[in-house]
Short mmCIF file of C-alpha atoms in Angstrom, two decimals:
data_model
loop_
_atom_site.label_atom_id
_atom_site.label_comp_id
_atom_site.label_asym_id
_atom_site.label_seq_id
_atom_site.Cartn_x
_atom_site.Cartn_y
_atom_site.Cartn_z
CA MET Z 1 -0.38 0.13 0.36
CA TYR Z 2 2.65 2.30 0.91
CA PRO Z 3 4.17 2.63 -2.55
CA ILE Z 4 0.74 3.44 -4.31
CA LEU Z 5 0.57 6.04 -1.09
CA ILE Z 6 3.30 7.38 -2.28
CA VAL Z 7 2.46 8.35 -6.16
CA ILE Z 8 -0.21 9.75 -4.96
CA ALA Z 9 1.57 12.41 -2.37
CA GLY Z 10 4.14 12.26 -5.44
CA TYR Z 11 1.24 13.30 -7.58
CA LEU Z 12 0.37 16.37 -5.11
CA ALA Z 13 3.43 16.88 -4.75
CA ALA Z 14 4.45 17.93 -8.50
CA ASP Z 15 0.95 19.84 -8.81
CA ILE Z 16 2.19 22.24 -6.01
CA PHE Z 17 5.23 22.51 -7.61
CA LEU Z 18 5.08 21.90 -11.29
CA ASP Z 19 3.04 22.21 -13.87
CA GLY Z 20 1.94 20.64 -17.29
CA TYR Z 21 4.35 17.98 -18.85
CA ASN Z 22 6.30 18.22 -16.68
CA ALA Z 23 4.23 17.74 -13.64
CA ALA Z 24 3.24 14.35 -15.88
CA LEU Z 25 5.84 13.45 -16.22
CA ALA Z 26 7.62 13.55 -13.39
CA VAL Z 27 4.96 11.52 -11.73
CA LEU Z 28 4.57 9.27 -14.90
CA ALA Z 29 8.69 8.43 -14.08
CA LEU Z 30 7.33 8.50 -10.36
CA GLY Z 31 5.15 5.03 -11.02
CA LEU Z 32 7.99 3.00 -12.51
CA GLY Z 33 10.79 4.26 -11.51
CA GLU Z 34 8.76 2.06 -8.10
CA PHE Z 35 8.03 -0.21 -9.48
CA LEU Z 36 11.85 -1.75 -11.44
CA PHE Z 37 12.95 -0.27 -7.71
CA LEU Z 38 10.83 -3.16 -6.00
CA LEU Z 39 11.76 -5.34 -9.16
CA VAL Z 40 15.01 -5.55 -8.42
CA PHE Z 41 15.90 -5.20 -4.87
CA ARG Z 42 12.62 -6.83 -3.65
CA GLY Z 43 11.90 -9.10 -6.44
CA THR Z 44 8.15 -8.47 -6.36
CA LYS Z 45 6.13 -6.80 -9.05
CA HIS Z 46 3.62 -4.37 -8.95
CA PRO Z 47 2.86 -3.15 -12.79
CA ALA Z 48 -0.05 -1.72 -11.01
CA LEU Z 49 2.64 0.99 -9.49
CA ILE Z 50 3.02 2.24 -13.68
CA LEU Z 51 -0.86 2.33 -14.03
CA GLU Z 52 -1.61 4.37 -11.73
CA GLY Z 53 1.72 6.65 -12.46
CA ALA Z 54 0.02 6.09 -15.55
CA VAL Z 55 -3.60 7.60 -14.81
CA LEU Z 56 -2.36 10.24 -12.45
CA ALA Z 57 -0.69 11.95 -15.02
CA ALA Z 58 -3.20 11.77 -17.43
CA ALA Z 59 -5.52 12.94 -14.67
CA GLY Z 60 -2.85 15.84 -13.84
CA LEU Z 61 -2.06 16.95 -17.65
CA THR Z 62 -6.45 17.38 -17.79
CA GLY Z 63 -7.01 18.81 -14.54
CA GLU Z 64 -3.86 21.70 -15.24
CA ILE Z 65 -5.39 22.36 -19.24
CA LEU Z 66 -9.15 22.38 -18.09
CA ALA Z 67 -7.50 25.61 -14.86
CA SER Z 68 -6.20 26.89 -18.10
CA ARG Z 69 -9.60 27.44 -19.35
CA GLY Z 70 -10.58 29.22 -15.41
CA TYR Z 71 -11.13 25.74 -13.65
CA SER Z 72 -8.73 25.65 -10.96
CA GLY Z 73 -8.80 23.11 -9.19
CA ALA Z 74 -9.96 20.45 -12.34
CA GLY Z 75 -7.54 18.20 -11.20
CA TYR Z 76 -8.32 17.22 -7.80
CA VAL Z 77 -11.66 16.79 -9.13
CA LEU Z 78 -10.36 14.15 -11.34
CA LEU Z 79 -8.84 12.38 -7.93
CA GLU Z 80 -11.06 12.05 -6.02
CA LEU Z 81 -13.63 10.90 -9.15
CA ILE Z 82 -10.35 8.76 -10.24
CA LEU Z 83 -10.89 6.78 -6.26
CA ALA Z 84 -14.53 6.43 -6.26
CA GLY Z 85 -14.37 5.26 -9.13
CA VAL Z 86 -11.68 2.37 -8.41
CA LEU Z 87 -12.82 1.63 -4.85
CA LEU Z 88 -16.88 1.14 -5.94
CA ILE Z 89 -16.31 -0.82 -9.23
CA SER Z 90 -13.93 -3.27 -7.06
CA THR Z 91 -15.78 -3.65 -5.41
CA ALA Z 92 -19.13 -4.43 -7.65
CA ARG Z 93 -16.96 -7.05 -9.00
CA GLY Z 94 -16.38 -8.60 -6.23
CA LYS Z 95 -12.80 -7.79 -5.12
CA PRO Z 96 -12.80 -4.55 -3.70
CA TRP Z 97 -9.26 -2.48 -3.82
CA LEU Z 98 -9.03 -1.66 -0.59
CA ALA Z 99 -9.25 -5.48 1.01
CA SER Z 100 -5.95 -6.18 -1.30
CA GLN Z 101 -3.82 -2.79 0.32
CA MET Z 102 -5.01 -4.01 3.47
CA LYS Z 103 -3.52 -6.82 3.66
CA ARG Z 104 -0.02 -5.80 2.35
CA VAL Z 105 0.22 -3.35 5.34
CA ALA Z 106 1.65 -5.73 7.69
CA GLY Z 107 -0.58 -8.75 6.15
CA PHE Z 108 -3.66 -6.89 8.20
CA SER Z 109 -7.63 -7.92 6.92
CA ALA Z 110 -10.64 -7.03 8.40
CA GLY Z 111 -12.65 -9.15 6.40
CA ARG Z 112 -14.03 -9.58 2.76
CA GLU Z 113 -17.03 -8.24 3.76
CA PHE Z 114 -16.68 -5.32 5.80
CA SER Z 115 -13.98 -4.22 3.39
CA GLY Z 116 -16.33 -4.30 1.33
CA GLU Z 117 -18.31 -2.02 3.30
CA MET Z 118 -15.69 0.65 3.23
CA SER Z 119 -14.89 0.45 -0.37
CA ILE Z 120 -17.88 1.15 -0.49
CA VAL Z 121 -18.60 3.47 1.71
CA MET Z 122 -15.05 5.83 1.09
CA GLY Z 123 -16.10 5.68 -2.95
CA LEU Z 124 -19.15 6.90 -1.93
CA VAL Z 125 -17.72 9.47 0.23
CA PHE Z 126 -14.87 11.32 -2.99
CA LEU Z 127 -17.60 10.70 -5.55
CA SER Z 128 -20.60 12.76 -3.30
CA HIS Z 129 -16.64 15.36 -2.50
CA GLY Z 130 -15.46 15.51 -5.81
CA THR Z 131 -19.11 16.69 -7.50
CA LEU Z 132 -19.30 18.82 -5.41
CA LEU Z 133 -16.08 20.27 -6.09
CA ALA Z 134 -17.38 20.13 -9.74
CA LEU Z 135 -20.62 21.99 -9.05
CA LEU Z 136 -18.12 24.40 -7.15
CA ILE Z 137 -15.06 24.92 -10.11
CA VAL Z 138 -19.00 25.69 -12.42
CA LEU Z 139 -20.20 28.17 -10.59
CA LYS Z 140 -17.55 29.99 -9.23
CA GLY Z 141 -14.15 29.00 -11.40
CA SER Z 142 -12.16 27.89 -8.80
CA VAL Z 143 -11.76 25.45 -5.54
CA PRO Z 144 -12.45 26.78 -2.25
CA VAL Z 145 -10.02 25.71 -0.33
CA ILE Z 146 -11.67 26.41 3.69
CA PRO Z 147 -14.94 24.65 2.08
CA ALA Z 148 -13.49 21.65 0.70
CA ILE Z 149 -11.34 20.55 2.98
CA LEU Z 150 -14.22 21.67 5.87
CA SER Z 151 -16.53 19.76 4.00
CA PHE Z 152 -14.14 16.41 2.88
CA GLY Z 153 -13.75 16.06 6.71
CA VAL Z 154 -17.67 16.46 7.28
CA LEU Z 155 -18.06 13.88 4.68
CA TYR Z 156 -15.66 11.78 6.33
CA LEU Z 157 -16.54 11.33 9.91
CA LEU Z 158 -20.31 11.04 8.90
CA ALA Z 159 -18.48 7.65 6.84
CA ILE Z 160 -16.30 6.88 10.46
CA PHE Z 161 -19.59 6.91 12.17
CA HIS Z 162 -21.51 4.69 10.30
CA LEU Z 163 -19.39 2.12 9.37
CA ARG Z 164 -18.38 2.32 13.41
CA ILE Z 165 -22.10 1.35 13.92
CA LYS Z 166 -23.02 -1.61 11.89
CA GLN Z 167 -19.92 -3.25 12.88
CA ARG Z 168 -20.54 -3.17 16.47
CA ARG Z 169 -23.96 -3.73 15.71
CA ARG Z 170 -22.61 -6.72 13.82
CA SER Z 171 -20.37 -8.14 16.35
CA GLU Z 172 -23.69 -7.62 18.93
CA GLU Z 173 -25.38 -9.96 16.65
CA CYS Z 174 -22.66 -12.50 16.62
CA ALA Z 175 -22.28 -12.07 19.84
CA PRO Z 176 -22.72 -16.23 21.88
CA LEU Z 177 -25.34 -15.93 24.26
CA LEU Z 178 -26.14 -17.63 27.39
CA GLN Z 179 -30.57 -18.44 27.19
CA ARG Z 180 -32.31 -19.96 31.01
CA GLY Z 181 -33.79 -23.95 30.21
CA ASP Z 182 -34.95 -26.37 31.34
CA GLU Z 183 -34.09 -28.27 34.58
CA GLY Z 184 -31.94 -24.34 35.33
CA LYS Z 185 -29.34 -25.69 32.62
CA LEU Z 186 -28.71 -22.79 30.64
CA ILE Z 187 -28.57 -23.12 26.83
CA LEU Z 188 -25.12 -21.52 25.40
CA GLU Z 189 -26.59 -20.36 21.92
CA LEU Z 190 -24.18 -18.73 18.82
CA SER Z 191 -26.08 -16.00 16.36
CA GLY Z 192 -29.55 -18.41 16.67
CA GLU Z 193 -27.39 -21.77 16.98
CA LYS Z 194 -27.26 -23.93 20.06
CA LEU Z 195 -24.05 -25.23 20.52
CA GLY Z 196 -24.94 -26.98 23.76
CA SER Z 197 -26.61 -26.85 27.28
CA MET Z 198 -24.44 -26.91 30.60
CA MET Z 199 -23.89 -25.44 34.38
CA LEU Z 200 -22.66 -22.94 35.32
CA LYS Z 201 -21.64 -22.05 38.63
CA PRO Z 202 -20.25 -18.04 38.68
CA GLY Z 203 -16.57 -16.65 40.39
CA ALA Z 204 -13.29 -16.49 40.94
CA VAL Z 205 -12.92 -19.12 38.90
CA THR Z 206 -16.19 -20.33 37.22
CA ILE Z 207 -16.88 -23.89 37.70
CA VAL Z 208 -19.31 -25.64 34.72
CA THR Z 209 -20.61 -28.85 34.87
CA GLU Z 210 -23.31 -31.17 33.04
CA VAL Z 211 -21.86 -29.92 29.58
CA GLU Z 212 -24.09 -31.31 26.82
CA ILE Z 213 -22.60 -31.07 23.20
CA ALA Z 214 -24.95 -30.57 20.47
CA GLU Z 215 -24.55 -33.29 17.66
CA ASN Z 216 -22.07 -32.81 15.12
CA LEU Z 217 -21.52 -30.11 16.34
CA PRO Z 218 -16.88 -29.42 16.51
CA VAL Z 219 -16.43 -29.22 20.38
CA HIS Z 220 -13.20 -26.75 19.98
CA LYS Z 221 -16.30 -24.24 18.42
CA PHE Z 222 -18.11 -25.44 22.15
CA LEU Z 223 -14.75 -23.97 23.79
CA GLU Z 224 -14.00 -21.29 22.17
CA THR Z 225 -17.64 -20.27 21.92
CA LEU Z 226 -17.92 -20.75 25.51
CA GLU Z 227 -14.61 -19.35 26.80
CA ARG Z 228 -15.62 -16.23 24.30
CA TYR Z 229 -18.69 -15.70 26.50
CA LEU Z 230 -16.98 -16.62 29.73
CA LYS Z 231 -14.01 -13.67 28.51
CA PHE Z 232 -16.66 -10.84 27.76
CA GLN Z 233 -17.83 -11.13 31.05
CA GLY Z 234 -15.10 -10.68 33.12
CA CYS Z 235 -14.19 -14.84 34.62
CA ARG Z 236 -10.33 -15.18 34.18
CA THR Z 237 -10.63 -18.53 35.00
CA VAL Z 238 -13.02 -21.68 34.16
CA ARG Z 239 -13.71 -25.34 35.38
CA PHE Z 240 -15.10 -28.37 34.39
CA THR Z 241 -14.93 -30.87 37.00
CA VAL Z 242 -16.33 -33.14 35.69
CA TRP Z 243 -15.20 -33.80 31.15
CA ASN Z 244 -17.13 -37.41 29.58
CA GLY Z 245 -15.49 -36.64 26.04
CA ASP Z 246 -12.58 -36.99 24.56
CA GLU Z 247 -9.49 -35.04 27.24
CA ILE Z 248 -6.89 -34.67 23.88
CA THR Z 249 -9.36 -31.95 22.43
CA LEU Z 250 -9.73 -29.80 25.50
CA GLU Z 251 -5.65 -30.09 26.03
CA MET Z 252 -4.92 -28.68 22.87
CA SER Z 253 -6.80 -26.18 23.85
CA GLY Z 254 -4.88 -25.05 26.70
CA TYR Z 255 -6.94 -26.93 29.58
CA ARG Z 256 -4.36 -28.28 32.04
CA LYS Z 257 -6.49 -31.29 34.05
CA THR Z 258 -5.82 -30.83 38.54
CA GLN Z 259 -7.35 -32.57 40.98
CA ALA Z 260 -10.27 -30.45 40.98
CA GLY Z 261 -10.67 -30.51 37.25
CA TRP Z 262 -9.41 -29.14 33.71
CA ASN Z 263 -8.96 -25.42 34.05
CA LYS Z 264 -8.13 -22.76 31.84
CA LEU Z 265 -7.11 -18.72 32.47
CA LEU Z 266 -8.30 -16.78 30.46
#
């Protein structure tokens, strides 16, 4: 992701300090130079850098031509519309560009669904802001700097607020629950699916007894879900006083056997 950001930064710098064909050539050379540097010194191929440099160079040159005809700041409008197009079109094709770039940052991945949502929201932000700037240029002949910055800040904050609400709602829907069942037992549920039942005694060490796991459910899924629920409730240690299933599964899940039962620090 950093090489791509470097090309974008180079585009902005060229737009400020250079003009016309010189700026376009500088951006194109930067994209090509980064491609060759990564190819020679890291052995990786990123042909998208050349394409990015060419697109930004064309956008800068077009913006320069439009500015000479009385549309000052058109280059920034083109840049935002290009970013919006990349984000929205790649997401529509099922391959969010943002997701692929996030994976390159220390292997980080936010999940395809969330990355797709983020791509759509940020694409709409750039599309809306770019359209707004285009209207201002047509009406006033230039981009007013302060209103442009403030309007983008407002749109960005609204986008982040929207994404946080959706992410929180999704987390709540996927959170495990313990429901009251028959004979005082608690039923462990995840997204409406019943994973098993048990008796549970909260305390410094939460004691779990009379465990019955749903048929055909992997034991490790039951354990992971229960541990996630208990940890969220503030439990630090869980103990199974009696375990009638395969003990190897418990050992592989990090439990240690003592005289009191199978224990694990959460």
